[in-house]
Coordinates of C-alpha atoms in Angstrom, one line a residue:
M273 CA -43.0 34.3 -30.4
M274 CA -43.1 30.5 -30.1
C275 CA -40.9 30.2 -33.2
E276 CA -38.3 32.5 -31.7
V277 CA -38.2 30.5 -28.4
T278 CA -38.0 27.2 -30.3
T279 CA -35.2 28.5 -32.5
R280 CA -33.3 29.8 -29.4
V281 CA -33.7 26.5 -27.6
K282 CA -32.4 24.6 -30.6
K283 CA -29.5 26.9 -30.9
D284 CA -28.6 26.5 -27.2
I285 CA -28.8 22.7 -27.5
A286 CA -26.6 22.7 -30.6
T287 CA -24.1 24.9 -28.8
S288 CA -24.1 22.7 -25.8
V289 CA -23.6 19.6 -27.9
N290 CA -20.7 21.2 -29.8
D291 CA -19.1 22.3 -26.6
A292 CA -19.4 18.8 -25.1
Q293 CA -18.0 17.2 -28.3
Y294 CA -15.1 19.6 -28.2
A295 CA -14.4 19.0 -24.5
L296 CA -14.6 15.2 -25.1
K297 CA -12.2 15.4 -28.1
A298 CA -9.7 17.6 -26.1
R299 CA -9.8 15.2 -23.2
G300 CA -9.3 12.2 -25.5
M301 CA -6.3 13.9 -27.2
K302 CA -4.8 14.7 -23.8
W303 CA -5.3 11.1 -22.6
W304 CA -3.7 9.8 -25.8
R305 CA -0.6 12.1 -25.3
K306 CA -0.3 10.9 -21.7
I307 CA -0.2 7.3 -22.8
H308 CA 3.0 8.0 -24.7
G309 CA 4.8 8.8 -21.4
G310 CA 6.5 11.8 -20.0
N311 CA 10.1 12.9 -19.8
A312 CA 11.0 11.3 -16.5
G313 CA 14.4 9.7 -16.4
I314 CA 15.2 6.1 -15.6
P315 CA 16.2 5.5 -12.0
P316 CA 20.0 4.8 -11.6
P317 CA 21.0 1.3 -10.7
F318 CA 22.4 0.4 -7.3
N319 CA 26.2 0.0 -6.9
L320 CA 27.6 -3.4 -5.9
I321 CA 27.8 -2.6 -2.2
Q322 CA 24.2 -1.5 -2.0
C323 CA 23.2 -4.7 -3.9
V324 CA 25.0 -6.7 -1.3
W325 CA 23.2 -5.0 1.5
T326 CA 19.9 -5.7 -0.3
F327 CA 20.8 -9.4 -0.7
I328 CA 21.9 -9.7 3.0
G329 CA 18.8 -7.9 4.3
S330 CA 16.3 -9.8 2.1
M331 CA 17.9 -13.2 2.7
T332 CA 18.2 -12.7 6.4
T333 CA 14.6 -11.5 6.8
H334 CA 13.1 -14.3 4.7
A335 CA 15.3 -16.9 6.5
I336 CA 13.8 -15.8 9.8
L337 CA 10.3 -15.7 8.4
S338 CA 10.7 -19.2 6.9
W339 CA 11.9 -20.5 10.2
M340 CA 9.0 -18.8 11.9
N341 CA 6.6 -20.3 9.4
E342 CA 7.9 -23.8 10.0
A343 CA 7.6 -23.4 13.8
I344 CA 4.1 -22.0 13.6
A345 CA 3.0 -24.8 11.2
A346 CA 4.4 -27.4 13.5
R347 CA 2.7 -26.1 16.6
S348 CA -0.6 -25.7 14.8
A349 CA -0.5 -29.1 13.0
G350 CA -0.2 -27.3 9.7
E351 CA -3.4 -25.2 10.1
L352 CA -1.6 -21.8 10.4
T353 CA 1.1 -20.5 8.0
L354 CA 2.6 -17.2 7.0
I355 CA 1.5 -15.4 3.8
F356 CA 4.9 -14.9 2.0
A357 CA 3.8 -13.0 -1.1
P358 CA 3.0 -9.6 0.6
L359 CA 6.0 -10.1 2.9
G360 CA 8.2 -10.5 -0.2
A361 CA 6.8 -7.2 -1.5
L362 CA 7.5 -5.6 1.9
T363 CA 11.2 -6.6 1.9
T364 CA 11.6 -5.3 -1.7
L365 CA 10.4 -1.9 -0.5
Q366 CA 12.5 -2.1 2.7
Y367 CA 15.8 -2.9 1.0
N368 CA 15.4 -1.3 -2.4
L369 CA 13.3 1.8 -1.6
T370 CA 14.5 2.3 1.9
A371 CA 13.7 6.0 2.2
A372 CA 10.4 5.9 0.3
P373 CA 7.3 6.7 2.4
P374 CA 5.5 3.3 1.4
S375 CA 8.5 1.5 2.9
Q376 CA 8.3 3.1 6.4
P377 CA 7.1 1.1 9.5
R378 CA 4.2 3.4 10.0
N379 CA 2.8 2.7 6.5
A380 CA 3.7 -1.0 6.6
L381 CA 2.0 -1.8 9.9
F382 CA -1.1 0.5 9.9
S383 CA -2.0 -0.2 6.3
Q384 CA -2.0 -3.9 7.0
I385 CA -4.1 -3.4 10.0
I386 CA -6.6 -1.5 7.9
S387 CA -6.4 -4.3 5.3
M388 CA -7.2 -7.0 7.9
F389 CA -10.0 -4.9 9.3
T390 CA -11.5 -4.3 5.9
V391 CA -11.5 -8.0 4.9
Y392 CA -12.9 -9.0 8.3
S393 CA -15.7 -6.5 7.9
L394 CA -16.6 -7.7 4.4
Y395 CA -16.8 -11.3 5.7
Q396 CA -19.7 -10.1 8.0
F397 CA -21.8 -9.8 4.8
P398 CA -22.7 -13.4 3.8
S399 CA -24.3 -12.2 0.6
L400 CA -20.9 -11.1 -0.8
D401 CA -19.3 -13.8 -2.9
S402 CA -15.5 -14.3 -3.1
W403 CA -15.3 -12.2 -6.3
H404 CA -17.2 -9.4 -4.7
R405 CA -14.7 -9.3 -1.8
T406 CA -11.6 -9.6 -4.0
A407 CA -12.9 -6.5 -5.9
L408 CA -14.0 -4.5 -3.0
A409 CA -11.2 -5.2 -0.5
P410 CA -8.2 -3.8 -2.4
A411 CA -10.3 -0.9 -3.7
I412 CA -11.3 0.1 -0.1
V413 CA -7.8 -0.5 1.3
E414 CA -6.1 1.5 -1.4
T415 CA -8.5 4.4 -1.1
V416 CA -8.5 4.6 2.7
T417 CA -4.7 4.3 3.0
A418 CA -4.3 7.0 0.3
K419 CA -6.6 9.3 2.2
L420 CA -4.8 8.7 5.5
G421 CA -1.3 9.1 3.9
I422 CA -0.1 5.6 4.7
I423 CA 0.1 4.1 1.2
H424 CA 1.7 0.6 1.2
P425 CA 1.3 -1.6 -1.9
P426 CA 1.6 -5.0 -0.1
S427 CA -1.5 -4.1 1.9
G428 CA -3.5 -4.4 -1.4
A429 CA -1.9 -7.8 -2.0
S430 CA -2.8 -9.1 1.5
A431 CA -6.3 -7.8 1.1
I432 CA -6.8 -9.9 -2.0
A433 CA -5.2 -13.0 -0.4
F434 CA -7.6 -12.9 2.5
A435 CA -10.7 -11.8 0.6
A436 CA -10.3 -14.6 -2.0
D437 CA -10.7 -17.4 0.7
L438 CA -7.0 -18.3 0.2
Y439 CA -6.5 -17.9 4.0
G440 CA -8.7 -17.8 7.0
I441 CA -9.3 -15.0 9.5
E442 CA -7.1 -16.9 12.0
H443 CA -4.1 -16.3 9.7
M444 CA -4.4 -12.5 10.2
G445 CA -2.6 -12.4 13.5
V446 CA 0.2 -14.6 12.2
F447 CA 0.6 -12.4 9.2
L448 CA 0.8 -9.2 11.3
L449 CA 3.4 -10.9 13.4
G450 CA 5.4 -11.6 10.2
V451 CA 5.1 -7.9 9.3
C452 CA 6.5 -6.9 12.7
V453 CA 9.4 -9.3 12.3
A454 CA 10.2 -7.9 8.9
I455 CA 10.1 -4.4 10.2
T456 CA 12.4 -5.2 13.1
T457 CA 14.9 -7.0 10.9
A458 CA 15.0 -4.1 8.4
I459 CA 15.6 -1.6 11.1
I460 CA 18.6 -3.6 12.3
I461 CA 20.2 -4.4 9.0
N462 CA 19.6 -1.2 7.0
N463 CA 21.1 1.0 9.7
L464 CA 24.3 -1.1 9.6
S465 CA 25.0 0.5 6.2
D466 CA 26.5 4.0 6.1
K467 CA 24.3 4.9 3.1
R468 CA 21.0 3.8 4.6
Q469 CA 18.6 5.0 7.3
Y470 CA 15.5 3.1 8.2
P471 CA 13.1 4.4 9.2
T472 CA 13.4 8.0 8.0
N473 CA 11.3 9.1 11.0
W474 CA 9.4 7.9 14.0
P475 CA 6.2 10.0 14.1
I476 CA 5.1 8.4 17.4
L477 CA 8.5 9.2 19.1
R478 CA 8.3 12.8 17.8
A479 CA 4.8 13.1 19.3
I480 CA 6.0 11.7 22.6
N481 CA 9.0 14.1 22.7
A482 CA 6.8 17.0 21.8
M483 CA 4.4 16.1 24.6
Y484 CA 7.3 15.7 27.1
N485 CA 8.9 19.0 26.1
S486 CA 5.6 20.9 26.5
S487 CA 5.1 19.5 30.0
P488 CA 6.4 21.3 33.1
N489 CA 8.9 18.5 33.7
G490 CA 10.3 18.7 30.2
K491 CA 11.1 22.4 30.3

């Protein structure tokens, strides 16, 4: 009786091992095939007119931001400055991927607020070193914004910049002001083009209109 049980157990273990090996091999082959890429086509290039709009929009936005940075630095005796790298990524989205969800004002603003809040929260734990924060901050921000549906790549960049001790907490408000300026400029310039619309929607305005239409005065 014991021999039969032992034989059955050994057979079950061998079967489980074989199944695990087969599943691992199948997953590895699938991973290897995916590395070779899919059949998606290459995005078409912009025409000359749209390239001109991108140039005008980006140059105008960064000229305003540069002027604002000089003014802020002068008033703060050089202690406060803008963080240009994430703002450069923002304008790339706004003028080259105008209709994409990550480019929209809702994503741009709220994801950066989440980024600032995340970094500020991590600074409340003195035991965390700089390298801990620079690993945790973008991971948390990217996960939370994905869950909330407000993915915005520059928010990961700003999270790293603040978490790595490159800028102080006092720079956060200045940076968010720069984001608001970039959003306002993009709204003005993109909508001057017949081929562009920015933003593609205003969720807050839709909610306000829905509330008004559902009220007795709105009917």
